[in-house]
Coordinates of C-alpha atoms in Angstrom, one line a residue:
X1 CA 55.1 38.6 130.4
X2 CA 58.8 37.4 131.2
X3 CA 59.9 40.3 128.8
X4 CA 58.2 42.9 131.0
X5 CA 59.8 41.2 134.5
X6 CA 63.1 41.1 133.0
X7 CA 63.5 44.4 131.6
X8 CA 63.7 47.5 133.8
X9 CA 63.0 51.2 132.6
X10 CA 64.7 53.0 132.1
X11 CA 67.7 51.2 131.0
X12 CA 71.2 51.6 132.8
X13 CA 73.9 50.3 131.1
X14 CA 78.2 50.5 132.0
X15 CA 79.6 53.2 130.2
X16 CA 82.0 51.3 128.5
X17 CA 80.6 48.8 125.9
X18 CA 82.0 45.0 126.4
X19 CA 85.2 43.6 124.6
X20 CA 83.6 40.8 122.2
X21 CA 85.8 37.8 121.0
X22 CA 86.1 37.7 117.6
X23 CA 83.4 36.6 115.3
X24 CA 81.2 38.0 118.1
X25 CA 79.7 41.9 116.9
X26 CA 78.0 44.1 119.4
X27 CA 73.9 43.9 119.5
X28 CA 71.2 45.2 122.1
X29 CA 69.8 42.8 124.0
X30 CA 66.7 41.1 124.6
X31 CA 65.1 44.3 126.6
X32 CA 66.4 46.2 123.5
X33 CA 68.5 48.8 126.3
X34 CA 71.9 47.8 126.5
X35 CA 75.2 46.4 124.0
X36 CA 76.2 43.2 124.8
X37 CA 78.2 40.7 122.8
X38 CA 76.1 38.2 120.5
X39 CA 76.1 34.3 121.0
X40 CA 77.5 32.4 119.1
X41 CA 76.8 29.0 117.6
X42 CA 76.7 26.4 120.6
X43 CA 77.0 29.1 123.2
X44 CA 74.1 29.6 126.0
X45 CA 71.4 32.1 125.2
X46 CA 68.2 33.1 126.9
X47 CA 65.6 36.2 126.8
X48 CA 68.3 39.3 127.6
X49 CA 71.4 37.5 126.5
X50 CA 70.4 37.2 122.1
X51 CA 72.3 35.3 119.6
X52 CA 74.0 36.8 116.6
X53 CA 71.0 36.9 113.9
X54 CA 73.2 37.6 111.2
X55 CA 74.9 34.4 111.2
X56 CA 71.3 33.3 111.0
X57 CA 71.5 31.8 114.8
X58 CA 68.5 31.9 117.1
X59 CA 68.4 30.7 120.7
X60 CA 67.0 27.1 120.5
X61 CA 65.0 25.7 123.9
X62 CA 64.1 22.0 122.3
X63 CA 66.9 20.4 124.3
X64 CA 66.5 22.9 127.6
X65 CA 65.0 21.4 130.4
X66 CA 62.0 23.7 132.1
X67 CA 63.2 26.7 133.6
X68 CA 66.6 26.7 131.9
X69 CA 68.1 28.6 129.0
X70 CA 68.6 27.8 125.3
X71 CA 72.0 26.7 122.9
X72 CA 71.9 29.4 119.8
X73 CA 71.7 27.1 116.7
X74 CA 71.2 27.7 113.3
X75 CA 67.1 28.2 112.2
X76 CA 65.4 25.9 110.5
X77 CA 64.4 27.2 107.5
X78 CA 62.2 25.6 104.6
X79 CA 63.2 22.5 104.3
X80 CA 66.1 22.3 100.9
X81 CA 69.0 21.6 100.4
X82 CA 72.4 23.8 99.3
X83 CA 75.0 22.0 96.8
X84 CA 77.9 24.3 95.6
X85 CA 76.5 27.5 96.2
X86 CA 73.1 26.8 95.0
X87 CA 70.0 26.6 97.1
X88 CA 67.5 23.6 95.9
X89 CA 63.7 22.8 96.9
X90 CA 63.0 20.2 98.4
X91 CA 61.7 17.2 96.4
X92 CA 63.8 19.2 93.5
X93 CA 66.1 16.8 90.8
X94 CA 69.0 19.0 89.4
X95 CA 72.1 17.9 88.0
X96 CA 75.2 19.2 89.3
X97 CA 77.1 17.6 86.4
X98 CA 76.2 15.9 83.3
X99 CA 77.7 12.6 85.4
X100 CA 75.8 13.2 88.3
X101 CA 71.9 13.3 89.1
X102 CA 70.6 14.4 92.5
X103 CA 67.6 14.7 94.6
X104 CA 67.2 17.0 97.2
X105 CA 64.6 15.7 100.1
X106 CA 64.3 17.1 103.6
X107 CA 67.2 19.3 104.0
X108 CA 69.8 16.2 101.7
X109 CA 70.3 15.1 98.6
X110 CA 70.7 11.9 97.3
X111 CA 73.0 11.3 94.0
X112 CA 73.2 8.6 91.7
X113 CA 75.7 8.7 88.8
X114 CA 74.1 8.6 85.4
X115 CA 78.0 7.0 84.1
X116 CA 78.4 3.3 85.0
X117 CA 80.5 3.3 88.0
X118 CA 81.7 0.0 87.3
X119 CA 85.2 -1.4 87.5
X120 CA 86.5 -4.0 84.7
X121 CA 88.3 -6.6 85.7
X122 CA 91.0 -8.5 83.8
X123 CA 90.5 -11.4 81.5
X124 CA 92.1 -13.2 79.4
X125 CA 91.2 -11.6 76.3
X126 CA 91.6 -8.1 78.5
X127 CA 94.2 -8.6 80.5
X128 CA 94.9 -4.6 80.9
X129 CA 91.7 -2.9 80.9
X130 CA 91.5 1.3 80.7
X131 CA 89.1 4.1 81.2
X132 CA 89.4 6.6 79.0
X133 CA 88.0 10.1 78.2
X134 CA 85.8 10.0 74.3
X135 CA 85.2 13.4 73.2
X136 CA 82.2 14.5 72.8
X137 CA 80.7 12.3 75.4
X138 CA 80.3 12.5 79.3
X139 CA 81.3 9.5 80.5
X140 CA 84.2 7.6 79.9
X141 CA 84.8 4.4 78.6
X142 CA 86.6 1.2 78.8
X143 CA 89.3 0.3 76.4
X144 CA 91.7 -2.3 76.4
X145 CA 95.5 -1.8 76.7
X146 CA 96.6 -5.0 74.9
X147 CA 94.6 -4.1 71.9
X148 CA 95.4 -2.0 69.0
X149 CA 94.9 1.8 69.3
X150 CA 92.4 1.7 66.4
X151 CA 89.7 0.7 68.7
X152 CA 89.7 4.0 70.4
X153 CA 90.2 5.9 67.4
X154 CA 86.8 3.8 66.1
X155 CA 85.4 4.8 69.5
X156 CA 86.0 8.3 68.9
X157 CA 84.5 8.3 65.0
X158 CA 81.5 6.4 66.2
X159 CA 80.0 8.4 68.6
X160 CA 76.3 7.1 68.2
X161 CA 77.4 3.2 67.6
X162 CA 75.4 0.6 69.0
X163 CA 77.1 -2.1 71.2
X164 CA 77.7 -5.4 69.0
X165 CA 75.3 -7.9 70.3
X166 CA 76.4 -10.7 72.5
X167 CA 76.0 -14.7 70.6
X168 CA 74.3 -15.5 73.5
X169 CA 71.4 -15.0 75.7
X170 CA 73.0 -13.2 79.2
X171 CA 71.3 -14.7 82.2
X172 CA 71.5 -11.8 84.4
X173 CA 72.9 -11.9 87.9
X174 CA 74.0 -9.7 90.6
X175 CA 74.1 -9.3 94.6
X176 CA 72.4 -6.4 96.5
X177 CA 73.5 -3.2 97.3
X178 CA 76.0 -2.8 100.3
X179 CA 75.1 -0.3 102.9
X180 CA 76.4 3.2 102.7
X181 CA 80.1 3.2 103.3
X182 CA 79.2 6.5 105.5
X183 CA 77.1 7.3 108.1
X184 CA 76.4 10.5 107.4
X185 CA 77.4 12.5 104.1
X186 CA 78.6 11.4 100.7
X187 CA 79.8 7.5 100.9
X188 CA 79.3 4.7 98.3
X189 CA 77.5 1.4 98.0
X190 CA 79.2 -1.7 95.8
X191 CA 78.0 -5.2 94.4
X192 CA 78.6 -7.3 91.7
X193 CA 76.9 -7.5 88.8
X194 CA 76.9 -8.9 84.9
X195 CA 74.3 -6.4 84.1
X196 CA 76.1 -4.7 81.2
X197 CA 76.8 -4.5 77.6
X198 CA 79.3 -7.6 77.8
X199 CA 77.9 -10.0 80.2
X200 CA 80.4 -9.8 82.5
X201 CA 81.0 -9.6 86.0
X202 CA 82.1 -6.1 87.4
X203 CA 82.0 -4.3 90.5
X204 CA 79.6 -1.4 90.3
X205 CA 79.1 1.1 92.9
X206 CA 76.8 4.3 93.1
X207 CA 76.7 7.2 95.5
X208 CA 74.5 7.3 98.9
X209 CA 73.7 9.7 101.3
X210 CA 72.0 8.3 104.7
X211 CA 71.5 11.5 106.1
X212 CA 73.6 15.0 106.2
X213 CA 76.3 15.6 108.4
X214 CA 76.0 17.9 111.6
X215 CA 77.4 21.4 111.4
X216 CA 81.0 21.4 113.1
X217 CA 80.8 23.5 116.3
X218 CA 82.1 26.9 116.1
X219 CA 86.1 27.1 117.7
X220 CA 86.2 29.4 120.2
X221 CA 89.7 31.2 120.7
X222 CA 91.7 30.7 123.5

């Protein structure tokens, strides 16, 4: 019904097409009659004046009070999640790397490394700890400086070796997570912890996402 008041037959257009800014092609608009220059993303929109479908924009009334016209803002599709130019469902676990696991739910992904993120700290018997690359396996693993280079060569020969067991029980202790160093996007959470193979304290940390970050808005030229 607003169509029908809005659009006139038949159609009388200028002569000469507008100029559009860049990023901005030339579509009919809402009546279907004349060229006018797409909206962009953020821009004002209403029935006659159409956003630029092929950027996948569509005029978006949620935040319009009654009787006022739209923003053109991206549509929200089935609910997924894109990570390096792949498209995931949501609810989906894929692995972007053999270091990495991730879970895709509602339109983010949350990521926890499968290495231990830890970090060794010095001791006396380890006074300059190093990570180090084994090949043939993903993750890395600690060595220490101050010891001979044997141990890494030993590292390397057994791939499949079992950790020595400790001479003692391990009481196991550690604080809680941290909240997300980031509000929005990738960010990290840290504690402390002596859950590992040698009992002792380290700080850990894992990767968190609270929620995904908001699309920048498009720069318009001056």
């Amino acid at each position: 019904q607003v169509g029908a008041q809005l659009c006139r037959r038949p159609c009388y257009c200028p002569w000469v097409p507008p100029r559009c800014p860049r990023g901005s092609p030339l579509v009919l608009d809402g009546c279907g009659c004349c060229k006018i220059c797409a909206r962009r993303l953020g821009e004002p929109c209403d029935f006659l004046h159409v956003c630029d479908q092929s950027q996948g924009l569509v005029c978006d009334y949620s935040s319009a009070s009654a009787g006022t016209g739209g923003t053109c803002n991206f549509e929200d599709d089935e609910e997924g999640c894109e990570v390096n130019g792949r498209l995931y469902r949501d609810g989906e676990v894929f692995q972007p790397s053999c270091k990495v696991q991730c879970h895709c739910l509602d339109g983010g992904f949350n990521c926890i490394p499968l290495c231990q993120e830890d970090v060794r700290l010095p001791t006396p018997d380890c006074p300059y700890p190093r990570r180090v690359e084994i090949p043939g396996k993903c993750c890395p693993e600690w060595i220490c400086e101050a010891q001979d280079q044997h141990l890494l060569r030993d590292a390397r020969a057994a791939a499949g070796a079992v950790s020595p067991l400790l001479p003692y029980p391990c009481q196991e202790w550690g604080t809680e997570w941290s909240a997300c160093s980031a509000t929005c996007g990738l960010g990290f959470a840290t504690r402390v912890s002596n859950q590992n193979r040698y009992c002792r304290l380290e700080t850990q940390r894992r990767l968190c996402m609270l929620r995904p970050c908001p699309a920048p808005p498009a720069a318009f030229p001056a």
